[in-house]
mmCIF file of C-alpha atoms and ligand atoms in Angstrom:
data_model
loop_
_atom_site.group_PDB
_atom_site.id
_atom_site.type_symbol
_atom_site.label_atom_id
_atom_site.label_comp_id
_atom_site.label_asym_id
_atom_site.label_seq_id
_atom_site.Cartn_x
_atom_site.Cartn_y
_atom_site.Cartn_z
ATOM 1 C CA MET E 93 -10.009 -22.150 7.510
ATOM 2 C CA GLN E 94 -9.011 -18.999 9.351
ATOM 3 C CA ASP E 95 -7.455 -19.268 12.807
ATOM 4 C CA SER E 96 -9.879 -17.531 15.187
ATOM 5 C CA THR E 97 -7.039 -16.739 17.607
ATOM 6 C CA GLN E 98 -5.366 -14.336 15.184
ATOM 7 C CA ALA E 99 -5.300 -10.914 16.849
ATOM 8 C CA VAL E 100 -6.483 -7.838 14.939
ATOM 9 C CA LEU E 101 -4.025 -4.930 14.882
ATOM 10 C CA ARG E 102 -5.836 -1.610 15.147
ATOM 11 C CA ARG E 103 -4.810 1.001 12.559
ATOM 12 C CA PHE E 104 -3.139 -1.576 10.348
ATOM 13 C CA VAL E 105 -4.406 -1.389 6.748
ATOM 14 C CA VAL E 106 -3.404 -3.699 3.903
ATOM 15 C CA PHE E 107 -3.914 -3.466 0.156
ATOM 16 C CA GLU E 108 -4.502 -6.626 -1.837
ATOM 17 C CA GLY E 109 -5.220 -7.506 -5.449
ATOM 18 C CA LEU E 110 -3.899 -9.042 -8.646
ATOM 19 C CA ASP E 111 -0.732 -7.786 -10.290
ATOM 20 C CA GLY E 112 -1.677 -4.590 -12.125
ATOM 21 C CA ALA E 113 -4.584 -3.860 -9.753
ATOM 22 C CA GLY E 114 -2.997 -0.507 -8.865
ATOM 23 C CA THR E 115 -2.060 -1.098 -5.218
ATOM 24 C CA THR E 116 1.354 0.551 -5.606
ATOM 25 C CA THR E 117 -0.047 3.644 -7.341
ATOM 26 C CA GLN E 118 -2.725 3.919 -4.665
ATOM 27 C CA LEU E 119 -0.197 3.518 -1.852
ATOM 28 C CA LYS E 120 1.643 6.623 -3.120
ATOM 29 C CA ARG E 121 -1.581 8.607 -3.454
ATOM 30 C CA VAL E 122 -2.819 7.555 -0.021
ATOM 31 C CA GLU E 123 0.547 8.461 1.484
ATOM 32 C CA ALA E 124 0.212 11.974 0.014
ATOM 33 C CA ALA E 125 -3.365 12.294 1.285
ATOM 34 C CA LEU E 126 -2.432 11.150 4.801
ATOM 35 C CA GLY E 127 0.495 13.584 4.790
ATOM 36 C CA SER E 128 -1.767 16.485 3.776
ATOM 37 C CA ALA E 129 -4.229 15.517 6.511
ATOM 38 C CA ARG E 130 -1.327 15.396 9.030
ATOM 39 C CA ILE E 131 -2.197 11.870 10.084
ATOM 40 C CA PRO E 132 0.935 10.132 11.453
ATOM 41 C CA HIS E 133 1.496 7.190 9.146
ATOM 42 C CA TRP E 134 3.918 4.738 7.574
ATOM 43 C CA THR E 135 3.409 3.235 4.130
ATOM 44 C CA THR E 136 5.227 0.003 3.450
ATOM 45 C CA PHE E 137 5.131 -3.076 1.221
ATOM 46 C CA GLU E 138 5.782 -6.795 0.850
ATOM 47 C CA PRO E 139 8.017 -8.264 -0.392
ATOM 48 C CA THR E 140 10.077 -5.741 1.592
ATOM 49 C CA ASN E 141 13.476 -4.248 0.825
ATOM 50 C CA LEU E 142 14.966 -6.297 3.671
ATOM 51 C CA PRO E 143 17.400 -9.121 2.770
ATOM 52 C CA THR E 144 14.751 -11.864 2.526
ATOM 53 C CA GLY E 145 12.420 -9.615 0.534
ATOM 54 C CA ARG E 146 15.227 -8.835 -1.918
ATOM 55 C CA LEU E 147 15.828 -12.561 -2.364
ATOM 56 C CA VAL E 148 12.106 -13.019 -3.075
ATOM 57 C CA ARG E 149 12.324 -10.349 -5.821
ATOM 58 C CA GLN E 150 15.260 -12.204 -7.383
ATOM 59 C CA VAL E 151 13.155 -15.366 -7.512
ATOM 60 C CA LEU E 152 10.247 -13.409 -9.040
ATOM 61 C CA ARG E 153 12.518 -12.040 -11.766
ATOM 62 C CA GLY E 154 13.809 -15.560 -12.493
ATOM 63 C CA GLU E 155 17.376 -14.691 -11.396
ATOM 64 C CA VAL E 156 17.361 -17.250 -8.569
ATOM 65 C CA GLU E 157 15.591 -20.602 -8.673
ATOM 66 C CA ALA E 158 13.452 -21.779 -5.770
ATOM 67 C CA ARG E 159 10.738 -24.382 -5.336
ATOM 68 C CA PRO E 160 7.235 -22.885 -4.847
ATOM 69 C CA GLU E 161 7.278 -24.230 -1.263
ATOM 70 C CA THR E 162 10.629 -22.520 -0.625
ATOM 71 C CA LEU E 163 9.252 -19.255 -1.987
ATOM 72 C CA ALA E 164 6.201 -19.592 0.298
ATOM 73 C CA ARG E 165 8.576 -19.844 3.265
ATOM 74 C CA LEU E 166 10.624 -16.876 2.061
ATOM 75 C CA TYR E 167 7.489 -14.705 1.878
ATOM 76 C CA SER E 168 6.555 -15.632 5.434
ATOM 77 C CA ALA E 169 10.115 -15.112 6.723
ATOM 78 C CA ASP E 170 10.134 -11.667 5.100
ATOM 79 C CA ARG E 171 6.732 -10.941 6.678
ATOM 80 C CA HIS E 172 7.972 -11.945 10.113
ATOM 81 C CA GLU E 173 10.840 -9.457 9.876
ATOM 82 C CA HIS E 174 8.503 -6.802 8.427
ATOM 83 C CA LEU E 175 6.181 -7.148 11.414
ATOM 84 C CA TYR E 176 8.569 -7.707 14.297
ATOM 85 C CA GLY E 177 11.928 -6.336 13.104
ATOM 86 C CA PRO E 178 13.342 -2.934 14.127
ATOM 87 C CA GLY E 179 11.268 -0.092 12.684
ATOM 88 C CA GLY E 180 8.688 -2.656 11.538
ATOM 89 C CA VAL E 181 4.900 -2.702 11.598
ATOM 90 C CA LEU E 182 4.485 -3.452 15.323
ATOM 91 C CA GLU E 183 6.917 -0.736 16.342
ATOM 92 C CA ARG E 184 5.226 1.859 14.103
ATOM 93 C CA LEU E 185 1.743 0.966 15.339
ATOM 94 C CA GLY E 186 3.076 1.177 18.888
ATOM 95 C CA ARG E 187 4.131 4.764 18.178
ATOM 96 C CA GLY E 188 0.546 5.559 17.200
ATOM 97 C CA GLU E 189 1.130 5.612 13.445
ATOM 98 C CA LEU E 190 -1.395 4.361 10.905
ATOM 99 C CA VAL E 191 0.413 1.654 8.924
ATOM 100 C CA VAL E 192 -0.587 0.892 5.331
ATOM 101 C CA SER E 193 1.056 -2.093 3.628
ATOM 102 C CA ASP E 194 0.948 -2.924 -0.053
ATOM 103 C CA ARG E 195 0.275 -6.699 0.316
ATOM 104 C CA TYR E 196 0.198 -8.963 3.371
ATOM 105 C CA ILE E 197 -0.859 -12.526 4.323
ATOM 106 C CA PHE E 198 -3.788 -12.565 1.866
ATOM 107 C CA SER E 199 -1.289 -12.403 -1.028
ATOM 108 C CA SER E 200 0.364 -15.560 0.301
ATOM 109 C CA LEU E 201 -2.988 -17.299 0.757
ATOM 110 C CA ALA E 202 -3.986 -16.401 -2.815
ATOM 111 C CA TYR E 203 -0.728 -16.666 -4.808
ATOM 112 C CA GLN E 204 0.967 -19.471 -2.852
ATOM 113 C CA GLY E 205 -2.466 -21.088 -2.514
ATOM 114 C CA VAL E 206 -2.376 -21.467 -6.304
ATOM 115 C CA ALA E 207 1.345 -22.280 -6.550
ATOM 116 C CA CYS E 208 1.546 -24.802 -3.660
ATOM 117 C CA GLY E 209 -2.044 -25.669 -2.719
ATOM 118 C CA PRO E 210 -3.821 -24.225 0.325
ATOM 119 C CA ASP E 211 -2.253 -26.119 3.241
ATOM 120 C CA LEU E 212 1.293 -24.721 3.376
ATOM 121 C CA PRO E 213 0.370 -21.020 3.037
ATOM 122 C CA ARG E 214 -2.314 -21.450 5.703
ATOM 123 C CA LEU E 215 0.142 -23.093 8.051
ATOM 124 C CA LEU E 216 2.825 -20.455 7.450
ATOM 125 C CA ASN E 217 0.447 -17.521 7.903
ATOM 126 C CA SER E 218 -1.947 -18.623 10.634
ATOM 127 C CA GLY E 219 0.207 -17.112 13.405
ATOM 128 C CA PHE E 220 0.418 -13.595 12.015
ATOM 129 C CA PRO E 221 -1.866 -10.870 13.400
ATOM 130 C CA LEU E 222 -4.652 -9.580 11.157
ATOM 131 C CA PRO E 223 -5.093 -6.037 9.839
ATOM 132 C CA GLU E 224 -8.018 -3.869 10.918
ATOM 133 C CA LEU E 225 -8.818 -3.014 7.282
ATOM 134 C CA LEU E 226 -8.223 -5.058 4.143
ATOM 135 C CA VAL E 227 -8.742 -3.114 0.916
ATOM 136 C CA PHE E 228 -9.253 -5.479 -2.000
ATOM 137 C CA PHE E 229 -8.669 -3.892 -5.408
ATOM 138 C CA ASP E 230 -10.862 -6.010 -7.618
ATOM 139 C CA LEU E 231 -10.549 -6.309 -11.380
ATOM 140 C CA PRO E 232 -10.702 -9.037 -14.031
ATOM 141 C CA ALA E 233 -7.420 -10.844 -14.722
ATOM 142 C CA THR E 234 -7.612 -9.821 -18.404
ATOM 143 C CA VAL E 235 -7.505 -6.135 -17.359
ATOM 144 C CA SER E 236 -4.736 -6.692 -14.803
ATOM 145 C CA MET E 237 -2.537 -8.542 -17.299
ATOM 146 C CA GLY E 238 -3.182 -5.842 -19.933
ATOM 147 C CA ARG E 239 -1.773 -3.298 -17.468
ATOM 148 C CA VAL E 240 1.234 -5.507 -16.627
ATOM 149 C CA ASP E 241 1.974 -5.908 -20.368
ATOM 150 C CA GLY E 242 1.936 -2.112 -20.690
ATOM 151 C CA ARG E 243 4.810 -1.971 -18.150
ATOM 152 C CA GLY E 244 6.896 -4.328 -20.283
ATOM 153 C CA GLU E 245 8.345 -6.444 -17.466
ATOM 154 C CA ARG E 246 6.813 -9.730 -16.424
ATOM 155 C CA GLU E 247 7.550 -11.715 -13.282
ATOM 156 C CA ILE E 248 6.951 -15.438 -12.762
ATOM 157 C CA PHE E 249 3.309 -15.023 -11.654
ATOM 158 C CA ASP E 250 2.352 -12.691 -14.510
ATOM 159 C CA THR E 251 0.393 -15.008 -16.800
ATOM 160 C CA LEU E 252 -3.332 -14.847 -17.476
ATOM 161 C CA PRO E 253 -4.201 -18.430 -16.376
ATOM 162 C CA PHE E 254 -2.275 -17.982 -13.098
ATOM 163 C CA GLN E 255 -3.875 -14.604 -12.328
ATOM 164 C CA GLU E 256 -7.345 -16.001 -13.045
ATOM 165 C CA LYS E 257 -6.738 -18.717 -10.458
ATOM 166 C CA VAL E 258 -5.318 -16.148 -8.008
ATOM 167 C CA ARG E 259 -8.499 -14.092 -8.318
ATOM 168 C CA ARG E 260 -10.645 -17.125 -7.475
ATOM 169 C CA THR E 261 -8.380 -18.042 -4.563
ATOM 170 C CA TYR E 262 -8.538 -14.460 -3.232
ATOM 171 C CA GLU E 263 -12.346 -14.710 -3.292
ATOM 172 C CA GLU E 264 -12.254 -17.956 -1.319
ATOM 173 C CA SER E 265 -9.852 -16.626 1.294
ATOM 174 C CA LEU E 266 -11.685 -13.315 1.679
ATOM 175 C CA SER E 267 -14.901 -15.163 2.424
ATOM 176 C CA GLU E 268 -13.072 -17.173 5.096
ATOM 177 C CA PHE E 269 -12.160 -13.902 6.850
ATOM 178 C CA ALA E 270 -15.718 -12.526 6.797
ATOM 179 C CA ASP E 271 -16.198 -13.084 10.551
ATOM 180 C CA SER E 272 -12.602 -12.633 11.661
ATOM 181 C CA GLY E 273 -12.839 -9.020 12.843
ATOM 182 C CA VAL E 274 -11.073 -7.729 9.707
ATOM 183 C CA LYS E 275 -13.071 -5.040 7.891
ATOM 184 C CA ILE E 276 -13.029 -5.887 4.194
ATOM 185 C CA LEU E 277 -13.445 -3.060 1.683
ATOM 186 C CA ARG E 278 -13.810 -4.211 -1.901
ATOM 187 C CA ILE E 279 -13.125 -1.564 -4.541
ATOM 188 C CA ASP E 280 -13.750 -1.753 -8.281
ATOM 189 C CA ALA E 281 -10.176 -1.187 -9.464
ATOM 190 C CA THR E 282 -11.259 -0.539 -13.058
ATOM 191 C CA LYS E 283 -12.574 2.879 -11.922
ATOM 192 C CA SER E 284 -10.505 6.051 -12.343
ATOM 193 C CA ILE E 285 -7.366 6.454 -10.188
ATOM 194 C CA GLU E 286 -9.022 9.416 -8.434
ATOM 195 C CA ALA E 287 -12.247 7.515 -7.677
ATOM 196 C CA VAL E 288 -10.280 4.580 -6.279
ATOM 197 C CA THR E 289 -8.200 6.855 -3.994
ATOM 198 C CA GLU E 290 -11.384 8.504 -2.749
ATOM 199 C CA ALA E 291 -12.900 5.108 -1.894
ATOM 200 C CA VAL E 292 -9.728 4.021 -0.076
ATOM 201 C CA MET E 293 -9.554 7.250 1.927
ATOM 202 C CA GLU E 294 -13.211 6.833 2.910
ATOM 203 C CA GLY E 295 -12.406 3.355 4.241
ATOM 204 C CA ILE E 296 -9.407 4.655 6.161
ATOM 205 C CA GLY E 297 -11.503 7.551 7.495
ATOM 206 C CA SER E 298 -14.074 5.090 8.804
ATOM 207 C CA ILE E 299 -11.518 3.147 10.853
ATOM 208 C CA LEU E 300 -9.946 6.352 12.172
ATOM 209 C CA SER E 301 -13.329 7.575 13.392
ATOM 210 C CA ASP E 302 -14.291 4.183 14.825
ATOM 211 C CA PRO E 303 -14.510 4.517 18.631
ATOM 212 C CA ALA E 304 -13.013 0.998 18.901
ATOM 213 C CA THR E 305 -9.807 2.447 17.423
ATOM 214 C CA PRO E 306 -7.883 4.183 20.207
HETATM 215 P P1 TMP D 576 4.263 -6.632 -6.036
HETATM 216 O O1 TMP D 576 3.949 -6.786 -7.501
HETATM 217 O O2 TMP D 576 3.158 -6.095 -5.221
HETATM 218 O O3 TMP D 576 5.568 -5.931 -5.829
HETATM 219 O O4 TMP D 576 4.468 -8.120 -5.465
HETATM 220 C C1 TMP D 576 5.360 -8.987 -6.072
HETATM 221 C C2 TMP D 576 4.707 -10.294 -6.437
HETATM 222 O O5 TMP D 576 4.737 -11.162 -5.308
HETATM 223 C C3 TMP D 576 3.261 -10.223 -6.904
HETATM 224 O O6 TMP D 576 3.138 -11.096 -8.033
HETATM 225 C C4 TMP D 576 2.487 -10.813 -5.757
HETATM 226 C C5 TMP D 576 3.476 -11.788 -5.160
HETATM 227 N N1 TMP D 576 3.292 -12.116 -3.741
HETATM 228 C C6 TMP D 576 3.072 -13.446 -3.399
HETATM 229 O O7 TMP D 576 2.992 -14.318 -4.257
HETATM 230 N N2 TMP D 576 2.937 -13.747 -2.076
HETATM 231 C C7 TMP D 576 3.066 -12.825 -1.077
HETATM 232 O O8 TMP D 576 2.947 -13.157 0.104
HETATM 233 C C8 TMP D 576 3.327 -11.452 -1.462
HETATM 234 C C9 TMP D 576 3.484 -10.414 -0.391
HETATM 235 C C10 TMP D 576 3.425 -11.141 -2.794
#
């Protein structure tokens, strides 16, 4: 149930996937590649380092307690500031930069969709603009949780049954956005780090060369 009035922001790219899918590693590699290619850009992430995003991280680490519905609202409040606050996504896009965010509304639809049911995350996220490109880093939950275990620090969502449900919920929400104007690039995140970066850069190259992108 995607809101057809959601505007698409040109040159806005978001990475999505399960915990351990490699979005953070790929963000760093893509940042380096964009820098080498001298493409003006800003790489960013959610939850942000802004006050609400820091509170979200405390909840994720179990340091602060919050109801799942409260956490859903915190994610969307953090997103609002990330988009519209000073130096945020809208301002950067307005300066002609390519903006790449590690996670966006699709994380809320998938994770909070599992934690709270679909209605609240849909309501909280239906007013946000859409990205031009969504890169979905796909991998089985068993692989993603194996990687998270290797890091040695688990957050509240890092259990196999939860991640399996998140993967199914991602699939459902991605199919709802099939006709929304968002280009969806699905990448096999079990491939080598280099192969994944190459696939992401190809996707970014295709939106940069798209005549619809000013
Ligand atoms: P990270 O691992 O990418 O730093 O994200 C932190 C966790 O927050 C991760 O488990 C995904 C989750 N998350 C949500 O549940 N909803 C959201 O809207 C976002 C942005 C992240």
